[in-house]
Coordinates of C-alpha atoms in Angstrom, one line a residue:
Chain A
D117 CA -66.7 -173.3 -149.4
Q118 CA -66.1 -176.8 -148.2
Q119 CA -64.9 -176.6 -144.6
V120 CA -64.5 -180.3 -144.3
K121 CA -63.2 -182.8 -147.1
Q122 CA -63.4 -186.4 -147.1
N123 CA -61.8 -187.1 -150.6
S124 CA -62.4 -190.9 -150.6
P125 CA -65.8 -191.8 -151.5
S126 CA -65.2 -195.3 -150.9
L127 CA -63.0 -197.7 -149.2
S128 CA -62.9 -201.5 -149.4
V129 CA -61.0 -203.7 -146.8
Q130 CA -60.7 -207.3 -145.7
E131 CA -62.1 -208.4 -142.7
G132 CA -59.9 -208.5 -139.7
R133 CA -57.4 -205.8 -141.2
I134 CA -57.2 -202.2 -140.4
S135 CA -59.6 -199.7 -141.9
I136 CA -58.1 -196.1 -142.0
L137 CA -60.7 -193.2 -142.8
N138 CA -59.3 -189.5 -143.5
C139 CA -60.9 -186.2 -143.2
D140 CA -59.2 -182.6 -143.8
Y141 CA -60.6 -179.4 -142.5
T142 CA -60.0 -175.9 -143.4
N143 CA -60.5 -174.0 -140.0
S144 CA -57.8 -174.3 -137.2
M145 CA -60.5 -172.7 -134.9
F146 CA -62.6 -175.9 -134.7
D147 CA -62.7 -177.2 -131.2
Y148 CA -64.4 -180.8 -131.9
F149 CA -64.1 -183.3 -134.3
L150 CA -66.4 -186.3 -134.3
W151 CA -66.9 -189.2 -136.5
Y152 CA -70.7 -190.8 -137.2
K153 CA -71.3 -194.0 -138.9
K154 CA -74.4 -194.2 -141.1
Y155 CA -76.5 -197.3 -142.3
P156 CA -78.9 -197.0 -145.4
A157 CA -82.3 -195.4 -144.5
E158 CA -81.1 -194.7 -141.0
G159 CA -80.0 -191.5 -139.1
P160 CA -76.3 -191.0 -138.4
T161 CA -74.9 -192.8 -135.2
F162 CA -72.3 -191.1 -133.0
L163 CA -68.9 -193.1 -133.0
I164 CA -66.1 -191.3 -131.3
S165 CA -65.1 -187.6 -130.9
I166 CA -61.7 -185.6 -130.0
S167 CA -61.2 -182.5 -128.6
S168 CA -58.9 -179.9 -130.5
I169 CA -56.4 -180.2 -127.3
K170 CA -56.0 -183.9 -127.8
D171 CA -54.2 -185.9 -130.5
K172 CA -55.6 -189.4 -130.0
N173 CA -58.8 -190.8 -128.7
E174 CA -59.6 -194.3 -128.3
D175 CA -62.6 -196.5 -127.9
G176 CA -62.6 -200.2 -128.1
R177 CA -61.8 -200.8 -131.8
F178 CA -62.1 -197.2 -132.7
T179 CA -59.1 -194.6 -132.7
V180 CA -59.4 -191.2 -133.7
F181 CA -56.1 -189.2 -134.4
L182 CA -56.0 -185.3 -134.9
N183 CA -52.9 -183.7 -136.6
K184 CA -53.7 -180.0 -136.0
S185 CA -50.7 -178.6 -138.1
A186 CA -51.7 -180.7 -141.3
K187 CA -55.5 -180.2 -140.4
H188 CA -56.3 -183.6 -140.9
L189 CA -58.2 -186.3 -138.6
S190 CA -58.4 -189.7 -139.1
L191 CA -60.2 -192.8 -138.0
H192 CA -58.8 -196.3 -137.5
I193 CA -60.9 -199.4 -137.0
V194 CA -59.0 -202.4 -135.8
P195 CA -60.0 -205.4 -136.2
S196 CA -62.6 -204.3 -139.2
Q197 CA -65.6 -206.4 -139.2
P198 CA -68.7 -207.0 -141.7
G199 CA -70.9 -205.1 -139.6
D200 CA -68.6 -202.2 -139.9
S201 CA -69.7 -201.7 -143.7
A202 CA -71.7 -198.2 -143.7
V203 CA -70.9 -194.6 -144.8
Y204 CA -68.7 -192.8 -142.3
F205 CA -69.0 -189.0 -141.9
C206 CA -66.4 -186.8 -140.1
A207 CA -68.0 -183.6 -138.7
V208 CA -66.7 -180.2 -137.0
L209 CA -67.9 -178.3 -134.0
T210 CA -66.8 -174.9 -133.3
G211 CA -67.1 -173.8 -129.3
T212 CA -69.3 -170.7 -130.4
A213 CA -71.5 -172.5 -133.0
S214 CA -73.9 -175.1 -132.0
K215 CA -73.8 -176.9 -135.1
L216 CA -72.1 -179.9 -136.9
T217 CA -70.5 -179.3 -140.3
F218 CA -70.2 -182.7 -141.9
G219 CA -68.1 -184.0 -144.8
T220 CA -69.3 -185.8 -147.7
G221 CA -68.7 -189.4 -146.4
T222 CA -66.6 -192.5 -147.0
R223 CA -68.4 -195.6 -147.8
L224 CA -66.6 -198.5 -146.2
Q225 CA -66.9 -202.1 -147.2
V226 CA -65.4 -204.8 -145.2
T227 CA -65.2 -208.0 -147.0
L228 CA -64.8 -211.4 -145.8
Chain B
D232 CA -86.7 -196.5 -126.2
T233 CA -85.1 -193.4 -125.1
G234 CA -83.4 -192.2 -128.6
V235 CA -84.4 -189.5 -130.6
S236 CA -87.8 -190.1 -132.5
Q237 CA -88.9 -188.7 -135.9
N238 CA -92.3 -189.2 -137.7
P239 CA -93.2 -190.2 -140.1
R240 CA -90.1 -192.0 -141.5
H241 CA -91.4 -191.7 -144.8
K242 CA -93.6 -189.2 -146.7
I243 CA -94.6 -188.7 -150.4
T244 CA -96.5 -185.8 -151.3
K245 CA -97.7 -183.9 -154.5
R246 CA -95.8 -180.5 -155.5
G247 CA -97.3 -177.7 -153.7
Q248 CA -98.7 -179.4 -150.8
N249 CA -97.5 -178.6 -147.3
V250 CA -96.1 -181.2 -145.1
T251 CA -95.0 -181.6 -141.4
F252 CA -92.7 -183.6 -139.6
R253 CA -92.3 -184.2 -136.1
C254 CA -89.3 -184.5 -133.8
D255 CA -89.3 -186.0 -130.1
P256 CA -85.3 -185.3 -128.6
I257 CA -83.9 -187.3 -125.9
S258 CA -85.7 -186.1 -122.9
E259 CA -82.9 -184.5 -120.9
H260 CA -81.5 -182.7 -124.2
N261 CA -82.2 -178.8 -124.4
R262 CA -80.5 -178.5 -127.6
L263 CA -82.7 -179.8 -130.9
Y264 CA -81.3 -179.4 -134.4
W265 CA -82.7 -180.1 -137.8
Y266 CA -80.6 -181.1 -140.6
R267 CA -81.1 -182.1 -144.2
Q268 CA -79.3 -185.0 -146.2
T269 CA -79.5 -185.5 -150.2
L270 CA -78.0 -188.3 -151.8
G271 CA -73.9 -188.4 -151.9
Q272 CA -73.7 -185.4 -149.4
G273 CA -73.3 -184.9 -145.4
P274 CA -76.1 -183.8 -143.4
E275 CA -76.6 -180.1 -143.9
F276 CA -77.7 -177.7 -141.1
L277 CA -81.0 -176.2 -141.3
T278 CA -81.7 -174.7 -137.8
Y279 CA -81.3 -174.9 -134.1
F280 CA -83.2 -174.7 -130.9
Q281 CA -81.9 -174.1 -127.5
N282 CA -84.9 -175.2 -125.2
E283 CA -87.8 -173.0 -127.1
A284 CA -85.9 -170.2 -128.7
Q285 CA -84.7 -170.8 -132.3
L286 CA -81.3 -169.5 -132.1
E287 CA -79.9 -170.1 -135.7
K288 CA -81.2 -170.7 -139.1
S289 CA -79.3 -171.9 -142.2
R290 CA -79.5 -169.9 -145.3
L291 CA -80.8 -173.2 -146.8
L292 CA -83.8 -172.6 -144.7
S293 CA -86.0 -170.5 -147.5
D294 CA -89.4 -168.9 -146.3
R295 CA -91.0 -171.9 -146.9
F296 CA -89.8 -173.6 -144.1
S297 CA -90.7 -173.0 -140.5
A298 CA -89.7 -174.8 -137.5
E299 CA -91.0 -174.7 -134.0
R300 CA -90.2 -176.1 -130.4
P301 CA -93.0 -175.2 -128.3
K302 CA -92.3 -175.5 -124.5
G303 CA -88.8 -176.6 -125.3
S304 CA -89.9 -180.4 -125.7
F305 CA -90.6 -181.9 -129.2
S306 CA -90.1 -180.1 -132.6
T307 CA -92.2 -179.5 -135.9
L308 CA -90.5 -178.8 -139.3
E309 CA -93.0 -177.5 -141.8
I310 CA -92.4 -176.9 -145.4
Q311 CA -94.9 -175.1 -147.3
R312 CA -95.8 -175.3 -151.1
T313 CA -93.3 -178.2 -151.6
E314 CA -91.1 -178.6 -154.5
Q315 CA -89.4 -181.5 -156.2
G316 CA -86.1 -179.9 -154.8
D317 CA -87.2 -180.4 -151.1
S318 CA -86.9 -184.1 -151.6
A319 CA -84.2 -185.5 -149.1
M320 CA -84.0 -187.0 -145.7
Y321 CA -84.7 -184.8 -143.0
L322 CA -82.7 -185.4 -139.9
C323 CA -83.5 -184.4 -136.1
A324 CA -80.8 -184.3 -133.5
S325 CA -80.4 -183.4 -130.1
S326 CA -77.5 -182.7 -127.5
K327 CA -77.3 -181.6 -123.8
G328 CA -75.3 -178.5 -124.6
G329 CA -73.3 -176.5 -122.0
Q330 CA -70.3 -178.1 -120.9
G331 CA -71.3 -181.3 -121.3
A332 CA -70.1 -184.0 -124.2
P333 CA -70.7 -182.1 -127.6
E334 CA -72.0 -184.9 -129.7
A335 CA -75.5 -184.8 -131.0
F336 CA -77.7 -187.8 -131.2
F337 CA -79.8 -188.3 -134.4
G338 CA -83.2 -189.7 -135.1
Q339 CA -83.9 -192.3 -137.9
G340 CA -85.0 -189.4 -140.3
T341 CA -88.1 -188.6 -142.3
R342 CA -87.4 -189.4 -146.2
L343 CA -89.6 -186.9 -148.3
T344 CA -90.5 -187.6 -151.7
V345 CA -92.1 -184.7 -153.6
V346 CA -93.8 -186.1 -156.8

């Protein structure tokens, strides 16, 4: 069973525009939601997280939105830059468990 | 460099051979995780240590896999009698645990190719 789903395998956005990456989850008991960015041949890099008690968290160009009723998470990148081109993974963490469960990723390409 | 360090970065081995990977976590982190990532998938949890204690293992971790974290510092992941299906990126991560921020920080991974 796939607890975290990223239904868009790829996304192409023009430089300077907004990138919106989406993630759906199945378990309402998840406590934390995180986004990681991954370049080829490197490990995932932590970007931003949000607790289940919040609905928005912002860090510079990155904003994560949480819609608990829809079990939906999104990452907004504004403005998008060519260096943002990477694979983005959403991940969930429960308070009682200690592991992250990842989605399958969305490849973002920011074009000039 | 105070990040998570993994060695080697790449390993090519013949089927049936044993391999061992090493992970050095961020020094003040007491939690250490091993994940495996194959093409087109997100990282999948393998096992987790709190200090030197191995507290959880995934069903993905067959009997051929063993992990240790002596003295709660670095960790090793050994795969015995490797199979072609073991080819993957093996990722190590560490986190503070407790009431601190939940995010885990990953190393650059070890790419295993079994031929």
